[in-house]
Coordinates of C-alpha atoms in Angstrom, one line a residue:
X248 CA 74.3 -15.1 -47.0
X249 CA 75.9 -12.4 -44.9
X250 CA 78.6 -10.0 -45.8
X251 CA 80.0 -11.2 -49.2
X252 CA 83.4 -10.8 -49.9
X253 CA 85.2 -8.9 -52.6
X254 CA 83.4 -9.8 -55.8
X255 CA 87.1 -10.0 -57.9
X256 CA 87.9 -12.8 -54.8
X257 CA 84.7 -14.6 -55.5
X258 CA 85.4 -14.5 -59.2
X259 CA 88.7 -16.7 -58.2
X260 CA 87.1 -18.8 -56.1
X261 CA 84.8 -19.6 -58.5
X262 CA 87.4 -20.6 -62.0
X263 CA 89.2 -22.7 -59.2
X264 CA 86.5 -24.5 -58.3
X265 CA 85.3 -24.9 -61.7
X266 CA 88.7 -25.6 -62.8
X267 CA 88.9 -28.6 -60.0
X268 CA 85.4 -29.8 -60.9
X269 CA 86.5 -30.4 -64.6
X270 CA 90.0 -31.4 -63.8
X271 CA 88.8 -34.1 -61.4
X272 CA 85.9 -35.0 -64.0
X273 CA 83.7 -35.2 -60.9
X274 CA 80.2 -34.7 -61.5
X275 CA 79.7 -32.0 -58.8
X276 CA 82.0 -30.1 -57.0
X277 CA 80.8 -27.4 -54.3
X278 CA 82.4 -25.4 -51.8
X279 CA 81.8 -22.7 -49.2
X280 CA 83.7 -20.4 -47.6
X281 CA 82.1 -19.1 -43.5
X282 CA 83.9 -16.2 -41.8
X283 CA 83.2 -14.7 -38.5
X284 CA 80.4 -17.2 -38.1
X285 CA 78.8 -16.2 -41.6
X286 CA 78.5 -18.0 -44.7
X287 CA 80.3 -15.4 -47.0
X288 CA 80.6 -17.0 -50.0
X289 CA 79.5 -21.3 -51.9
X290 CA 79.6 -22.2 -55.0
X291 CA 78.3 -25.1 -57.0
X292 CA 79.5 -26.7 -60.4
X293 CA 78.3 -29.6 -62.0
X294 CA 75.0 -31.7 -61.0
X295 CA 74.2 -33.5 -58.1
X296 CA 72.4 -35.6 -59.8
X297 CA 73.0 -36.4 -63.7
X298 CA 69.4 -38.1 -64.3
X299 CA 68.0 -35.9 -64.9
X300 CA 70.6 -33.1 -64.7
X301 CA 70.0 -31.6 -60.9
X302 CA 71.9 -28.5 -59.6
X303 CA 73.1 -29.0 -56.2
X304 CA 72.3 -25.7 -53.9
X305 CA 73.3 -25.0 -50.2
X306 CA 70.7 -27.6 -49.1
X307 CA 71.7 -30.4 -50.9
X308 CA 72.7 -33.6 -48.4
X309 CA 75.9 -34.9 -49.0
X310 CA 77.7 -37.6 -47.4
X311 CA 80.9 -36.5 -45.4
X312 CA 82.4 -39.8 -44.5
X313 CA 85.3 -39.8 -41.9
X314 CA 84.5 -36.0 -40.9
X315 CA 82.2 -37.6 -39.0
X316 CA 84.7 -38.8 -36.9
X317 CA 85.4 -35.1 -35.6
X318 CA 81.6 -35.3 -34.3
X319 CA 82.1 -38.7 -32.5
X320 CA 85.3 -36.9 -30.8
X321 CA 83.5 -34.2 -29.6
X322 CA 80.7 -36.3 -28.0
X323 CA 83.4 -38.0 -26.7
X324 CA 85.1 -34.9 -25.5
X325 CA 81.8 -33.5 -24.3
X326 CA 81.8 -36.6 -22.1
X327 CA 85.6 -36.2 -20.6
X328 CA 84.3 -32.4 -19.7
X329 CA 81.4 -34.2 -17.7
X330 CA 83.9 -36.4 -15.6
X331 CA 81.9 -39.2 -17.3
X332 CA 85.6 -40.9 -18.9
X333 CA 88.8 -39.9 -18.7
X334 CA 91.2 -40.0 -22.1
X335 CA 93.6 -42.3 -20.7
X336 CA 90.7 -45.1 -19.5
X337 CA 91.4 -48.1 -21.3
X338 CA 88.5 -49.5 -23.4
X339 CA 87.2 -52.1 -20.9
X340 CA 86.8 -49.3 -18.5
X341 CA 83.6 -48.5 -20.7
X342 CA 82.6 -51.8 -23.3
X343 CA 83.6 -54.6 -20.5
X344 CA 85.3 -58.4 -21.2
X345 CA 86.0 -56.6 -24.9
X346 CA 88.7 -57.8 -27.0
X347 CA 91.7 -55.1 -27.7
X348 CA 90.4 -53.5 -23.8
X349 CA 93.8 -52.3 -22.9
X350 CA 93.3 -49.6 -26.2
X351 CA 93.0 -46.0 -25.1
X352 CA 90.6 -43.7 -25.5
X353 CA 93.4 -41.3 -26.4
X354 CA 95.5 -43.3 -28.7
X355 CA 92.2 -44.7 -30.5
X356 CA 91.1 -40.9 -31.0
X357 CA 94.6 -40.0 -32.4
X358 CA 94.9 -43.3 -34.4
X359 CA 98.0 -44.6 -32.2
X360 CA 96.1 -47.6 -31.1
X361 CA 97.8 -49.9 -33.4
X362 CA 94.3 -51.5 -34.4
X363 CA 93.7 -52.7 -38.0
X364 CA 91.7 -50.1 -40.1
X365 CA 88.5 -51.8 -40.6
X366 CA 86.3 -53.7 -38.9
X367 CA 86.4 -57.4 -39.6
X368 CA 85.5 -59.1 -43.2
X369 CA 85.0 -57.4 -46.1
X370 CA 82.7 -54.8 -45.3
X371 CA 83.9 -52.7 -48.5
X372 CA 83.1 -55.6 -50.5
X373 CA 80.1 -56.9 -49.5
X374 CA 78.6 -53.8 -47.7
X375 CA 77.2 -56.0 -45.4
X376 CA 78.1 -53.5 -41.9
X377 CA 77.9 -55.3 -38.6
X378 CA 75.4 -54.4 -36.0
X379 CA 76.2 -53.5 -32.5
X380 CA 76.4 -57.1 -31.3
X381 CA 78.1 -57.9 -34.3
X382 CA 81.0 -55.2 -34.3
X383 CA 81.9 -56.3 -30.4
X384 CA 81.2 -60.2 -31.1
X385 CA 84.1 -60.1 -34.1
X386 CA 86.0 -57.8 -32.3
X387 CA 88.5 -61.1 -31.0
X388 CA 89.3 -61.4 -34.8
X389 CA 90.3 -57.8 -35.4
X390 CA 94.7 -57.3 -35.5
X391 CA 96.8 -55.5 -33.4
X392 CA 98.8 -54.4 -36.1
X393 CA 101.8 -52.2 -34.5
X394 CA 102.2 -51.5 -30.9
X395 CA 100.0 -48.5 -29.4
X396 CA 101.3 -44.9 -29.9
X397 CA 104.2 -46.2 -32.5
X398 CA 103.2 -44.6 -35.4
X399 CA 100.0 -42.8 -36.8
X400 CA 97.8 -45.9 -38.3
X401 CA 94.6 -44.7 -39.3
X402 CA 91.8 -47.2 -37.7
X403 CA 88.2 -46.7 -38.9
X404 CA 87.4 -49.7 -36.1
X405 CA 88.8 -47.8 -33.4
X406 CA 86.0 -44.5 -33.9
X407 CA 83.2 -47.3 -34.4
X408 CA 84.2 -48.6 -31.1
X409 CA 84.3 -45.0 -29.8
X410 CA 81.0 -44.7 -31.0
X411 CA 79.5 -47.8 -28.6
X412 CA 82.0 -46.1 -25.6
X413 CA 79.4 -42.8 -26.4
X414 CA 76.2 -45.1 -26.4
X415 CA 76.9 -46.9 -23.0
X416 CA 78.1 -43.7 -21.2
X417 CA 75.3 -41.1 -22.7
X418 CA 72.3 -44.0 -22.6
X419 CA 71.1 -42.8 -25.6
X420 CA 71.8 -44.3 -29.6
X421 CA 74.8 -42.2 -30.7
X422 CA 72.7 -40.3 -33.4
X423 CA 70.2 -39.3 -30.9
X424 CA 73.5 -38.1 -28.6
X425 CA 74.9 -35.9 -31.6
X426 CA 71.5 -34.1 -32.6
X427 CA 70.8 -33.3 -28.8
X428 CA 74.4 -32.6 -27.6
X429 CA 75.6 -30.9 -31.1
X430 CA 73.8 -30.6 -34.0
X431 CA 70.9 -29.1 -32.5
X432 CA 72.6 -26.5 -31.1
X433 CA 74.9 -25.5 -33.8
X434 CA 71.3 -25.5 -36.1
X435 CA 72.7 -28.1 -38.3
X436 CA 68.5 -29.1 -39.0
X437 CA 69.7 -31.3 -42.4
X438 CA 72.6 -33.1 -41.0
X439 CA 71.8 -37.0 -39.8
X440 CA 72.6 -40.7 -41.0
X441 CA 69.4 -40.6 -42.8
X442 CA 69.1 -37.3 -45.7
X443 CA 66.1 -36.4 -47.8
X444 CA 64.9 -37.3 -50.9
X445 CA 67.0 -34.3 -52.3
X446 CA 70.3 -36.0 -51.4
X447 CA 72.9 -35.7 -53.6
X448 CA 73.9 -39.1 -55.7
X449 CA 77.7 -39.9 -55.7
X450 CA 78.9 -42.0 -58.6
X451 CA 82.3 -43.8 -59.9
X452 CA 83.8 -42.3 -62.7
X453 CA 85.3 -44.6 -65.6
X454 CA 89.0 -42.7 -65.9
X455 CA 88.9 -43.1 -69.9
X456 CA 85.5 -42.2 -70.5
X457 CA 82.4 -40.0 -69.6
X458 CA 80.7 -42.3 -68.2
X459 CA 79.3 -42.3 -64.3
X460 CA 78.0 -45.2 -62.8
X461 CA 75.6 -44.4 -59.2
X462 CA 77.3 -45.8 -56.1
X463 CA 74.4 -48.0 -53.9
X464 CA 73.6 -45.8 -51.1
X465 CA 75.8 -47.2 -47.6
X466 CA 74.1 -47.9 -44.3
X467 CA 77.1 -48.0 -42.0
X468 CA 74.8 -49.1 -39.0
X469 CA 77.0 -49.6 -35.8
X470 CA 80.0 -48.1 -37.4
X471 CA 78.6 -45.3 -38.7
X472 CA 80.3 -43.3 -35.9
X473 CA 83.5 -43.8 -38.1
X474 CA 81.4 -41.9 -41.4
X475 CA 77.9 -42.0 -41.7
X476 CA 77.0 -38.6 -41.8
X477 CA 74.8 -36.5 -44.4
X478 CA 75.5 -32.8 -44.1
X479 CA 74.8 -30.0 -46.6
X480 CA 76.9 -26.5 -46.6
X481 CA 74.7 -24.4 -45.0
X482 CA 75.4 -27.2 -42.3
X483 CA 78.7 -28.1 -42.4
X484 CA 80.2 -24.7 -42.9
X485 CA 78.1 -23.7 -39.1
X486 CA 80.2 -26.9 -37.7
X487 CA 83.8 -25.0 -39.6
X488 CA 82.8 -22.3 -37.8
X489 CA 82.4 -24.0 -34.1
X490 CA 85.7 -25.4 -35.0
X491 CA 86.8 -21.9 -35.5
X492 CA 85.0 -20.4 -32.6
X493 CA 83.2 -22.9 -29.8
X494 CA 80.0 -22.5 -28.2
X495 CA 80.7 -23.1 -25.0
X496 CA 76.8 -24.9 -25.0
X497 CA 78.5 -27.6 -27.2
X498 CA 82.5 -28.4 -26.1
X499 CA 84.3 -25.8 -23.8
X500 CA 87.1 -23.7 -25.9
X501 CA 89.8 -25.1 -24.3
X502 CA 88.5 -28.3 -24.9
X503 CA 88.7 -27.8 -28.7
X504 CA 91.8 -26.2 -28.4
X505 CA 93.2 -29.5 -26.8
X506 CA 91.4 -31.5 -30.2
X507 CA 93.9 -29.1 -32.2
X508 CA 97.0 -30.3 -30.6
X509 CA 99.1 -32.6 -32.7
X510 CA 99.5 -35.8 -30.9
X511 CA 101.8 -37.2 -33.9
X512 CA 103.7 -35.9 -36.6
X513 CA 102.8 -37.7 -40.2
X514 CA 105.6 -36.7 -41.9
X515 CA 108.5 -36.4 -39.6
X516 CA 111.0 -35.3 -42.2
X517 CA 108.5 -32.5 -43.5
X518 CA 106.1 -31.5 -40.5
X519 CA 103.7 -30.5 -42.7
X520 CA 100.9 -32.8 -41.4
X521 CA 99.6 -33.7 -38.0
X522 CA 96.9 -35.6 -36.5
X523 CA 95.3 -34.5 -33.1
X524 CA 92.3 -35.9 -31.2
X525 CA 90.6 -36.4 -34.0
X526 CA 91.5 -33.5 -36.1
X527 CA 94.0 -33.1 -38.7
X528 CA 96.0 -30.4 -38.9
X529 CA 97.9 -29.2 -42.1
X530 CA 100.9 -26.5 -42.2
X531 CA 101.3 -24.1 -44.9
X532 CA 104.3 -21.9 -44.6
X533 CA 102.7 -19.7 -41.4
X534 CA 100.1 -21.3 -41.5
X535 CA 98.0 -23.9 -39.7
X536 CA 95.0 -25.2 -40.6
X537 CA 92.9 -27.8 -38.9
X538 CA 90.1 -30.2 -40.2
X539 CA 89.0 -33.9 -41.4
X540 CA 88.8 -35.2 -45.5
X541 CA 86.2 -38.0 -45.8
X542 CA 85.9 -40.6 -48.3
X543 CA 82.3 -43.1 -49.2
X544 CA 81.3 -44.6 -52.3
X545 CA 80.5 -42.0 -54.3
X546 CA 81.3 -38.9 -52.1
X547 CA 84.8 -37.2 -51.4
X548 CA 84.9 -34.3 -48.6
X549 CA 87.0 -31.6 -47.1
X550 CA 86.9 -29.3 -44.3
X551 CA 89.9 -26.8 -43.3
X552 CA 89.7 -24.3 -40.8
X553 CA 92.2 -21.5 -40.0
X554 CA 91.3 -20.9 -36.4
X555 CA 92.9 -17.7 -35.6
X556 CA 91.1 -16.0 -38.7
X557 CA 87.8 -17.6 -37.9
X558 CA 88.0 -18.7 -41.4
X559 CA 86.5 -22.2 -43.1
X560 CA 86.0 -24.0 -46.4
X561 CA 83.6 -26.8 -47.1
X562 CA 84.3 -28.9 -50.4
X563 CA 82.6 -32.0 -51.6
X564 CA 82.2 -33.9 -54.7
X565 CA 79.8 -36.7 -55.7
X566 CA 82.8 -39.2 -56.7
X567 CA 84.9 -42.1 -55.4
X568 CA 87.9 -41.2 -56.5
X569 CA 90.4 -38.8 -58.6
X570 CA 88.9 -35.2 -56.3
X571 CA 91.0 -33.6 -53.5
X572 CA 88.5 -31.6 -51.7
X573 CA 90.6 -31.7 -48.7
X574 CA 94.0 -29.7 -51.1
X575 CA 91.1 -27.7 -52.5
X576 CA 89.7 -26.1 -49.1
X577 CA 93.0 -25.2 -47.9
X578 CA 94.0 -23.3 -51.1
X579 CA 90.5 -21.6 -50.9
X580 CA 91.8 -20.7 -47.3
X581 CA 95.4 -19.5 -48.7
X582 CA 93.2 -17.6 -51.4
X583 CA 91.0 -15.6 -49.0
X584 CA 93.8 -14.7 -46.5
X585 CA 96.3 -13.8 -49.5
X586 CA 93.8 -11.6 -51.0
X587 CA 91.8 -10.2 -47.7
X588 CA 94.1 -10.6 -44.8
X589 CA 92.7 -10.5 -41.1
X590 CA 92.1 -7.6 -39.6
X591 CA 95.0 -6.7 -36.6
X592 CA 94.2 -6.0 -33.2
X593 CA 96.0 -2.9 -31.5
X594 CA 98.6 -3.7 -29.2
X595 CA 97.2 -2.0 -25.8

């Protein structure tokens, strides 16, 4: 860990976390803080595991759900940059004869494709996830539900789909794709679909009681473009910091820059929230901050990233439901920045 911040910051940063961790009555909670490209500051309340009782660390594999998304869009914005698809190609240009082939890749990255969330039958139910031949096969059954580009409707199919448009174009399984194109080259050695025997368990929480029952561990299979990664935060904070500062060896600048845009407002009377390709972006007051939340059994995540202060926070907690990491990063963010502003550049 590189140039620590103020120890009375990391002294706040730490109560609120712990104060979230026991308000949320999530086993775990953990968050980290990278600036400048550094990991300045994590913390780590609670167990990752309760049996027995197991600390989790910077190391410990988590699962990030629908940030994974962000990864899919930059493979797919890696493949735009190549001339190898252009945004506005329709579906069929890519996954021929498919159902739903007049979709975007645009609108389906910005969820304004008008497809139905999830893929078809009750995958959440049964956790039985389709294969490749499977997802494509059902595809006929999946809704239209409102016409493209209406309104945000958030389509977990639509990224799954993505995901096959990445396979047939790159010639490689998408997880192979992501480890060569990005996660090699951003070291991210502990992020895949498949984590170590140190992964961290996620559990549901009874609301009236103490009592923590272990979710079954999810294979996501062809959709696990939409959120089957495992990432730790050593990992995932390197990935806030691309977001905050490219490598030009993984997506040109301007290309992430264009990810950042809002396509859509969320809430039109606020304009507090927006959704670009593929990244959400979340004003406070002056400020703008970009990222994903993700959501499996057992695991709630959140990154924000304040681009212009190279500044991001990683938050997970092993639980299904009742944590916000997603609130919790940003109000890291607002902590840092309140209490150690960016430096200002002379005017020359």
């Amino acid at each position: 860990m590189n140039a620590p911040i103020a120890a009375d910051v990391a002294a706040r940063i730490d109560h609120l976390v712990a104060d979230r961790q026991r308000q949320w009555r999530a086993p775990n909670v953990s968050a980290g803080l990278v600036r400048d490209g550094q990991l300045v500051h994590s913390v780590h309340v609670g167990s990752a595991r309760l049996d027995p009782a197991t600390p989790a660390s910077d190391d410990t594999p988590f699962m990030i759900g629908s940030v994974t998304k962000t990864f899919t869009a930059v493979l797919v914005m890696a493949l735009r940059d190549e001339g190898r698809l252009d945004l506005d190609d329709r579906l069929d240009a890519h996954l021929p004869d498919v159902a739903h082939g007049g979709l975007t890749i645009r609108r389906m990255l910005g969820h304004l494709s008008g497809l139905q969330r999830e893929p078809v039958g009750r995958v959440w139910e049964s956790m039985d996830n389709p294969d490749s031949a499977r997802l494509l096969a059902e595809l006929d059954r999946a809704e239209a539900v409102l016409p493209p580009h209406e309104v945000f409707h958030y389509s977990n199919l639509a990224f799954a789909l993505l995901g096959q448009v990445v396979e047939r174009l790159d010639g490689r399984p998408w997880e192979q794709a992501l480890r060569e194109r990005v996660l090699g080259p951003l070291r991210m050695t502990r992020t895949g679909l498949t984590p170590g025997d140190d992964r961290a368990r996620g559990y549901l929480v009874h609301p009236f009681s103490r009592v923590a029952t272990e979710e079954p561990f999810v294979d996501l299979k062809a959709t696990a473009p939409m959120g089957g990664l495992w990432s730790t935060v050593t990992d995932l904070t390197r990935y806030a910091a691309f977001l905050a500062d490219p490598d030009p060896a993984v997506l040109a600048p301007a290309t992430v820059e264009a990810m950042c845009r809002p396509l859509v407002i969320l809430d039109p009377d606020a304009w507090t929230l927006g959704y670009g390709l593929s990244l959400g972006m979340v004003r406070r007051g002056e400020r703008v901050y970009v990222g994903h939340g993700g959501a499996m059994p057992g695991f709630l995540t959140g990154v924000r990233v304040s681009r212009k202060d190279r500044l991001g926070a990683v938050v997970w907690a092993n639980s299904s439901a009742g944590a916000e990491p997603i609130v919790l990063a940003a109000d890291l963010l607002d902590l840092v920045l309140d209490a150690e502003p960016s430096g200002v550049s002379p005017w020359v």
